[in-house]
Amino acid sequence: MSNINLLPWREADKKSRQQRFFTLSGMSLGATLLVMIMLNMVVGGYISNQKQRNALLMQEMQVIDVKLGKIKELRGRKDKLQERIDLIQSLQRSRNTPTQLMNTLPQLVPAGVNLATLTFKNDIIKIHGTSDSNTRLAVLLRNIEESTWLRDGNLDSIIALSEAEGNRFEMRFSVTPMMTDEEI
């Protein structure tokens, strides 16, 4: 048996194993490349889908930003309109104030007090006049303070004149416009 030569068989077997190894390695490499290409395509699809969603979100954000700008503009216009409405309502409340004042003053001014000038500016009334006595001025101040829409009566100055002329005085007080039946 020693004469049997197994080298050609071993060489053929070695070549067959090498060929199988390279074939399986090539197939594994091909399968790996195929899986990687497929994964790359899937991940690329996810990325492109996410980019499309991001682009859509950016467009919607721009539309919302435009709407927010319009809302801010509308709020500014609303504030300006509200200021105008408040001014008109203030003017509406105070439009009858001079008439009411002229109707009320004769009831508030006691006998012996004469009003020379009356100045009305920014809800503050300044009166210049003469009085027979300081007591009559005190009654005038008390009447002003007891009034429902006149307040902050203040006697600025009293100048004593001759007994025949009495006292010259200056006073001021504030006006609170009376509420109308519509505002109550």
Short mmCIF file of C-alpha atoms in Angstrom, two decimals, residues 23-24 32 38 45-46 52 79 81 93 100 124 137 144 148-149 152-153 161 177:
data_model
loop_
_atom_site.label_atom_id
_atom_site.label_comp_id
_atom_site.label_asym_id
_atom_site.label_seq_id
_atom_site.Cartn_x
_atom_site.Cartn_y
_atom_site.Cartn_z
CA THR A 23 -17.35 31.05 -4.56
CA LEU A 24 -18.90 31.31 -1.08
CA THR A 32 -23.39 41.86 1.63
CA MET A 38 -30.80 47.92 -0.27
CA GLY A 45 -35.79 56.93 1.09
CA TYR A 46 -36.32 57.73 4.77
CA GLN A 52 -39.89 66.51 2.15
CA ASP A 79 -55.52 99.29 19.66
CA LEU A 81 -59.36 102.08 17.05
CA ARG A 93 -69.34 112.03 28.39
CA GLN A 100 -74.47 121.15 33.46
CA ILE A 124 -60.41 121.96 35.91
CA LEU A 137 -66.64 131.41 50.43
CA ILE A 144 -68.73 122.16 45.75
CA THR A 148 -71.84 114.60 43.08
CA TRP A 149 -69.73 115.62 40.12
CA ASP A 152 -61.24 118.98 44.88
CA GLY A 153 -62.40 122.49 45.66
CA LEU A 161 -60.43 144.95 49.49
CA PRO A 177 -68.40 114.13 33.93
#
